[in-house]
Amino acid sequence: MKEKLYTIPVNEGFETEDECPFCAMERKEEQRAIRYFAGPGASYMEPDVRASTDKAGFCGGHMKKLYDYGNSLGAALMLQTYYAGLLEELQERLDDYELPPQQGLFSKKRPQTKEPPYRRLRERLESCAICEKVDYNMARYFDTFFYLLKEPEFRAKVENCKGFCLRHFTALLEAAEEHLPNAQREWFLNTVPGLMLTNLARVKGDLDWMIAKYDYRNASKPWGNAQDALQRSMQKLQGIYPADAPYKNE
């Protein structure tokens, strides 16, 4: 299989021993995005980068990761201009804001003539510059996954992986409807769902044994693969790495 620049991250993801190859790719992309916005290259000082963070802001999870990364000045500068735009927009939206009159039980509901400010605030809370960057690259990796399926060597990598987390498996099924080549649909249906079920059962078995080990009667029995079953079980469901140390600026 001839390697191309854009296929390297996907191939590397499927060569890991990870519970989900897409989680491994996503973790790298997330760290890259954090480093891009707050790392030593000082991208946050570039006008176009600051414009993107002023527009999208950061979700709570990525705000915490920016804090953990350790560049306090960079994070503060990004939040400073984000606050400035937020205050200006909020002032404008709240200046003429009125609560609509409460409707009686049988009153006809009247359409609101103006967009309520909470709708825009909810959009702000849900948007995130890091999420957008990661999601964009993950969409490309899913496209590359389907492109690589024509290669027997890559299909063998998929068959030998540990399945996927539930979050990425859901995304994979959704993307397959649009991007899976007709020539690979039979292989996909015969391989991927069974791979997922087998590995979910494996992780559940490890979790069962981890719990059983708390029984004194099993104290002297070997752990097998169950010692890290809790964090792997969490990853298998939500695509997270609960045992990861915070990603920090080197």
Coordinates of N, CA and C in Angstrom, one line a residue, residues 11-163:
N11 N -3.6 5.6 8.9 CA -2.9 4.4 9.0 C -2.2 4.2 10.4
E12 N -1.7 5.3 10.9 CA -1.1 5.3 12.2 C -2.1 5.1 13.3
G13 N -3.3 5.6 13.2 CA -4.4 5.4 14.1 C -4.7 3.9 14.2
F14 N -4.8 3.3 13.1 CA -5.2 1.9 13.0 C -4.0 0.9 13.4
E15 N -2.8 1.5 13.5 CA -1.7 0.7 14.0 C -1.5 0.7 15.5
T16 N -2.3 1.6 16.2 CA -2.2 1.7 17.6 C -2.9 0.5 18.3
E17 N -2.6 0.3 19.6 CA -3.4 -0.7 20.4 C -4.6 0.0 21.1
D18 N -5.0 1.1 20.6 CA -6.0 1.9 21.2 C -7.4 1.2 21.1
E19 N -8.3 1.5 22.1 CA -9.6 0.9 22.1 C -10.4 1.5 20.9
C20 N -10.0 2.6 20.3 CA -10.6 3.2 19.2 C -9.6 4.0 18.4
P21 N -9.3 3.5 17.1 CA -8.3 4.3 16.3 C -8.7 5.7 16.1
F22 N -10.0 6.0 16.0 CA -10.4 7.4 15.8 C -10.1 8.3 17.0
C23 N -10.2 7.7 18.2 CA -9.9 8.4 19.4 C -8.4 8.8 19.4
A24 N -7.6 7.9 19.0 CA -6.1 8.1 18.9 C -5.9 9.3 18.0
M25 N -6.6 9.3 16.8 CA -6.4 10.4 15.9 C -6.9 11.7 16.4
E26 N -8.1 11.6 17.1 CA -8.7 12.8 17.6 C -7.9 13.5 18.7
R27 N -7.3 12.6 19.6 CA -6.5 13.1 20.7 C -5.3 13.9 20.1
K28 N -4.6 13.4 19.1 CA -3.5 14.1 18.4 C -4.0 15.4 17.8
E29 N -5.2 15.4 17.2 CA -5.7 16.6 16.5 C -6.0 17.7 17.6
E30 N -6.6 17.2 18.7 CA -6.9 18.2 19.8 C -5.7 18.8 20.3
Q31 N -4.7 18.0 20.6 CA -3.4 18.6 21.1 C -2.8 19.5 20.1
R32 N -2.9 19.2 18.8 CA -2.3 20.0 17.8 C -3.1 21.4 17.8
A33 N -4.4 21.3 17.9 CA -5.2 22.5 17.9 C -4.9 23.4 19.1
I34 N -4.8 22.8 20.3 CA -4.4 23.6 21.5 C -3.1 24.2 21.3
R35 N -2.1 23.5 20.8 CA -0.8 24.0 20.5 C -0.8 25.2 19.5
Y36 N -1.7 25.0 18.5 CA -1.8 26.0 17.4 C -2.3 27.3 18.0
F37 N -3.4 27.3 18.8 CA -3.9 28.5 19.4 C -3.1 29.1 20.5
A38 N -2.5 28.3 21.4 CA -1.8 28.8 22.6 C -0.4 28.4 22.7
G39 N 0.2 27.8 21.7 CA 1.5 27.3 21.8 C 2.6 28.3 21.5
P40 N 3.8 27.8 21.5 CA 5.0 28.8 21.4 C 5.0 29.6 20.1
G41 N 4.3 29.2 19.0 CA 4.3 29.9 17.8 C 3.5 31.2 17.9
A42 N 2.8 31.4 19.0 CA 2.0 32.6 19.3 C 1.0 32.9 18.2
S43 N 0.3 31.9 17.7 CA -0.8 32.1 16.7 C -1.8 33.0 17.1
Y44 N -2.1 33.1 18.5 CA -3.1 33.9 19.0 C -2.9 35.4 18.8
M45 N -1.6 35.7 18.4 CA -1.3 37.1 18.1 C -1.6 37.5 16.7
E46 N -1.9 36.5 15.8 CA -2.3 36.8 14.4 C -3.7 37.3 14.3
P47 N -4.0 38.3 13.6 CA -5.3 38.9 13.5 C -6.4 37.9 13.0
D48 N -6.0 37.0 12.0 CA -7.0 36.1 11.5 C -7.3 35.0 12.5
V49 N -6.3 34.6 13.3 CA -6.5 33.6 14.4 C -7.4 34.2 15.5
R50 N -7.1 35.4 15.9 CA -7.8 36.0 16.9 C -9.3 36.3 16.5
A51 N -9.5 36.6 15.2 CA -10.8 36.8 14.7 C -11.6 35.5 14.8
S52 N -11.0 34.3 14.6 CA -11.7 33.0 14.7 C -12.0 32.7 16.1
T53 N -11.1 33.0 17.1 CA -11.4 32.7 18.5 C -12.4 33.7 19.0
D54 N -12.4 35.0 18.5 CA -13.4 36.0 19.0 C -14.8 35.6 18.5
K55 N -14.9 35.0 17.3 CA -16.2 34.6 16.8 C -16.7 33.3 17.5
A56 N -15.8 32.3 17.6 CA -16.3 31.0 18.1 C -16.1 30.8 19.6
G57 N -15.1 31.5 20.2 CA -14.8 31.2 21.6 C -14.4 29.8 21.9
F58 N -14.6 29.3 23.1 CA -14.2 28.0 23.4 C -15.2 27.3 24.3
C59 N -15.5 26.0 24.1 CA -16.4 25.3 25.0 C -15.8 25.1 26.3
G60 N -16.5 24.7 27.3 CA -16.0 24.6 28.7 C -14.9 23.6 28.8
G61 N -15.0 22.4 28.1 CA -14.0 21.4 28.1 C -12.7 21.9 27.6
H62 N -12.7 22.6 26.5 CA -11.5 23.1 25.9 C -10.9 24.4 26.6
M63 N -11.8 25.1 27.2 CA -11.3 26.2 28.0 C -10.5 25.7 29.2
K64 N -10.9 24.6 29.8 CA -10.2 24.0 30.9 C -8.8 23.4 30.3
K65 N -8.8 22.9 29.1 CA -7.6 22.3 28.6 C -6.6 23.4 28.2
L66 N -7.1 24.6 27.8 CA -6.3 25.7 27.5 C -5.6 26.2 28.8
Y67 N -6.4 26.2 29.9 CA -5.9 26.6 31.2 C -4.8 25.6 31.6
D68 N -5.1 24.3 31.5 CA -4.1 23.3 31.8 C -2.8 23.4 31.0
Y69 N -2.9 23.8 29.7 CA -1.8 23.9 28.8 C -0.7 24.8 29.4
G70 N -1.1 25.8 30.1 CA -0.1 26.6 30.9 C 0.3 27.9 30.3
N71 N -0.2 28.3 29.1 CA 0.1 29.6 28.6 C -1.0 30.6 29.1
S72 N -0.8 31.1 30.3 CA -1.9 31.9 30.9 C -2.0 33.2 30.1
L73 N -0.9 33.9 29.7 CA -1.0 35.1 29.0 C -1.8 34.9 27.7
G74 N -1.4 33.9 26.9 CA -2.1 33.6 25.6 C -3.6 33.4 25.8
A75 N -3.9 32.6 26.8 CA -5.4 32.3 27.0 C -6.1 33.6 27.4
A76 N -5.4 34.4 28.3 CA -6.1 35.6 28.8 C -6.3 36.6 27.6
L77 N -5.3 36.7 26.7 CA -5.4 37.6 25.6 C -6.6 37.2 24.7
M78 N -6.7 35.9 24.4 CA -7.8 35.5 23.6 C -9.1 35.7 24.3
L79 N -9.2 35.5 25.6 CA -10.5 35.8 26.3 C -10.8 37.3 26.4
Q80 N -9.7 38.1 26.4 CA -9.9 39.5 26.5 C -10.7 40.1 25.3
T81 N -10.3 39.7 24.1 CA -11.0 40.2 22.9 C -12.3 39.5 22.7
Y82 N -12.4 38.3 23.2 CA -13.7 37.6 23.1 C -14.7 38.3 24.0
Y83 N -14.3 38.7 25.2 CA -15.1 39.4 26.2 C -15.6 40.7 25.6
A84 N -14.7 41.4 24.9 CA -15.1 42.7 24.3 C -16.2 42.5 23.3
G85 N -16.1 41.5 22.4 CA -17.1 41.3 21.4 C -18.4 40.8 22.1
L86 N -18.3 40.0 23.1 CA -19.5 39.5 23.8 C -20.2 40.6 24.5
L87 N -19.5 41.5 25.2 CA -20.2 42.6 25.9 C -20.9 43.5 24.9
E88 N -20.2 43.8 23.7 CA -20.8 44.7 22.7 C -22.1 44.1 22.2
E89 N -22.1 42.8 21.8 CA -23.2 42.1 21.3 C -24.3 42.0 22.3
L90 N -24.0 41.7 23.6 CA -25.0 41.5 24.6 C -25.7 42.8 24.9
Q91 N -24.9 43.9 25.0 CA -25.4 45.2 25.2 C -26.5 45.5 24.2
E92 N -26.2 45.3 22.9 CA -27.1 45.6 21.8 C -28.4 44.7 21.9
R93 N -28.2 43.5 22.3 CA -29.4 42.6 22.3 C -30.2 42.8 23.5
L94 N -29.6 43.2 24.6 CA -30.4 43.4 25.9 C -31.0 44.8 26.0
D95 N -30.5 45.8 25.2 CA -31.0 47.1 25.3 C -32.5 47.2 25.1
D96 N -33.1 46.5 24.2 CA -34.5 46.6 23.9 C -35.2 45.2 24.2
Y97 N -34.6 44.4 25.0 CA -35.2 43.1 25.3 C -36.4 43.2 26.3
E98 N -37.5 42.6 25.9 CA -38.7 42.5 26.8 C -39.1 41.1 26.8
L99 N -39.6 40.7 28.0 CA -40.2 39.4 28.1 C -41.6 39.4 27.5
P100 N -41.9 38.4 26.7 CA -43.2 38.4 26.1 C -44.3 38.2 27.2
P101 N -45.5 38.7 27.0 CA -46.5 38.5 28.0 C -46.8 37.0 28.2
Q102 N -47.0 36.6 29.4 CA -47.4 35.2 29.6 C -48.7 34.9 29.0
Q103 N -48.8 33.8 28.3 CA -50.1 33.4 27.6 C -50.9 32.5 28.6
G104 N -52.2 32.7 28.4 CA -53.2 31.9 29.2 C -53.2 30.5 28.6
L105 N -53.8 29.6 29.3 CA -53.8 28.2 28.9 C -54.4 28.0 27.5
F106 N -55.4 28.8 27.2 CA -56.1 28.6 25.9 C -55.8 29.7 24.9
S107 N -54.8 30.6 25.3 CA -54.5 31.7 24.4 C -53.7 31.2 23.2
K108 N -53.9 31.9 22.1 CA -53.2 31.6 20.9 C -51.8 32.1 21.0
K109 N -50.8 31.3 20.7 CA -49.4 31.7 20.9 C -49.0 32.6 19.8
R110 N -48.5 33.8 20.1 CA -48.1 34.8 19.1 C -46.6 34.6 18.8
P111 N -46.3 34.7 17.5 CA -44.8 34.5 17.2 C -44.0 35.7 17.7
Q112 N -42.8 35.5 18.1 CA -42.0 36.6 18.6 C -41.4 37.4 17.4
T113 N -41.5 38.7 17.5 CA -41.0 39.5 16.4 C -39.5 39.6 16.4
K114 N -38.8 39.5 17.5 CA -37.4 39.5 17.6 C -36.8 38.2 18.1
E115 N -35.6 37.9 17.7 CA -35.0 36.7 18.2 C -34.6 37.0 19.7
P116 N -35.0 36.1 20.6 CA -34.7 36.2 22.0 C -33.2 36.1 22.2
P117 N -32.6 36.9 23.1 CA -31.1 36.9 23.3 C -30.6 35.5 23.7
Y118 N -31.4 34.7 24.4 CA -30.9 33.5 24.9 C -30.5 32.5 23.8
R119 N -31.2 32.7 22.6 CA -30.9 31.8 21.5 C -29.4 32.0 21.0
R120 N -29.1 33.3 20.9 CA -27.7 33.6 20.4 C -26.7 33.2 21.5
L121 N -27.1 33.5 22.8 CA -26.2 33.1 23.9 C -25.9 31.6 23.9
R122 N -26.9 30.8 23.6 CA -26.8 29.4 23.6 C -25.8 29.0 22.5
E123 N -26.0 29.6 21.3 CA -25.0 29.4 20.2 C -23.6 29.7 20.6
R124 N -23.4 30.8 21.3 CA -22.1 31.2 21.8 C -21.5 30.1 22.7
L125 N -22.3 29.6 23.6 CA -21.9 28.6 24.6 C -21.5 27.3 23.9
E126 N -22.2 27.0 22.8 CA -21.9 25.7 22.2 C -20.9 25.7 21.1
S127 N -20.4 26.9 20.7 CA -19.4 27.0 19.7 C -18.0 27.0 20.3
C128 N -17.0 26.6 19.5 CA -15.7 26.4 20.0 C -14.7 26.4 18.9
A129 N -13.7 27.2 18.9 CA -12.7 27.3 17.8 C -11.9 26.0 17.8
I130 N -11.6 25.4 18.9 CA -10.8 24.1 18.9 C -11.7 23.0 18.4
C131 N -13.0 22.9 18.9 CA -13.9 21.9 18.3 C -14.0 22.0 16.8
E132 N -14.1 23.2 16.3 CA -14.3 23.4 14.9 C -13.0 22.8 14.1
K133 N -11.9 23.1 14.6 CA -10.6 22.7 14.0 C -10.5 21.2 14.0
V134 N -10.8 20.6 15.2 CA -10.7 19.1 15.3 C -11.7 18.4 14.5
D135 N -13.0 18.9 14.5 CA -14.1 18.3 13.7 C -13.7 18.4 12.2
Y136 N -13.2 19.5 11.8 CA -12.8 19.6 10.3 C -11.8 18.5 9.9
N137 N -10.8 18.3 10.7 CA -9.8 17.3 10.4 C -10.3 15.9 10.6
M138 N -11.1 15.7 11.6 CA -11.7 14.3 11.8 C -12.6 14.0 10.6
A139 N -13.3 14.9 10.0 CA -14.2 14.6 8.9 C -13.3 14.2 7.7
R140 N -12.1 14.8 7.6 CA -11.2 14.4 6.5 C -10.7 13.0 6.8
Y141 N -10.4 12.6 8.1 CA -9.9 11.3 8.4 C -11.0 10.2 8.1
F142 N -12.3 10.5 8.3 CA -13.3 9.6 8.0 C -13.4 9.4 6.5
D143 N -13.2 10.5 5.7 CA -13.2 10.4 4.2 C -12.0 9.5 3.8
T144 N -10.9 9.7 4.4 CA -9.7 8.9 4.1 C -9.9 7.4 4.5
F145 N -10.5 7.2 5.6 CA -10.8 5.8 6.0 C -11.6 5.1 4.8
F146 N -12.6 5.7 4.3 CA -13.4 5.0 3.2 C -12.6 4.9 2.0
Y147 N -11.7 5.9 1.7 CA -10.9 5.8 0.5 C -9.9 4.7 0.6
L148 N -9.4 4.4 1.8 CA -8.3 3.4 2.0 C -8.9 2.0 2.0
L149 N -10.2 1.8 2.1 CA -10.8 0.5 2.2 C -10.6 -0.3 0.9
K150 N -10.3 0.3 -0.1 CA -10.0 -0.4 -1.4 C -8.7 -1.2 -1.3
E151 N -7.9 -0.9 -0.2 CA -6.6 -1.6 -0.1 C -6.7 -2.8 0.9
P152 N -6.4 -4.0 0.4 CA -6.5 -5.2 1.3 C -5.7 -5.0 2.6
E153 N -4.6 -4.4 2.5 CA -3.7 -4.2 3.7 C -4.4 -3.4 4.7
F154 N -5.1 -2.3 4.3 CA -5.8 -1.5 5.2 C -7.0 -2.2 5.8
R155 N -7.7 -2.9 5.0 CA -8.8 -3.7 5.5 C -8.4 -4.7 6.6
A156 N -7.2 -5.2 6.4 CA -6.6 -6.1 7.5 C -6.4 -5.4 8.8
K157 N -5.9 -4.1 8.7 CA -5.7 -3.3 9.9 C -7.0 -3.1 10.6
V158 N -8.0 -2.8 9.8 CA -9.3 -2.6 10.5 C -9.8 -3.9 11.2
E159 N -9.7 -5.0 10.5 CA -10.1 -6.3 11.0 C -9.4 -6.6 12.3
N160 N -8.1 -6.2 12.5 CA -7.3 -6.5 13.6 C -7.3 -5.4 14.7
C161 N -8.1 -4.4 14.5 CA -8.1 -3.3 15.6 C -9.1 -3.7 16.7
K162 N -9.2 -2.9 17.7 CA -10.0 -3.2 18.9 C -11.4 -2.6 18.8
G163 N -11.9 -2.4 17.5 CA -13.2 -1.8 17.4 C -13.1 -0.3 17.6

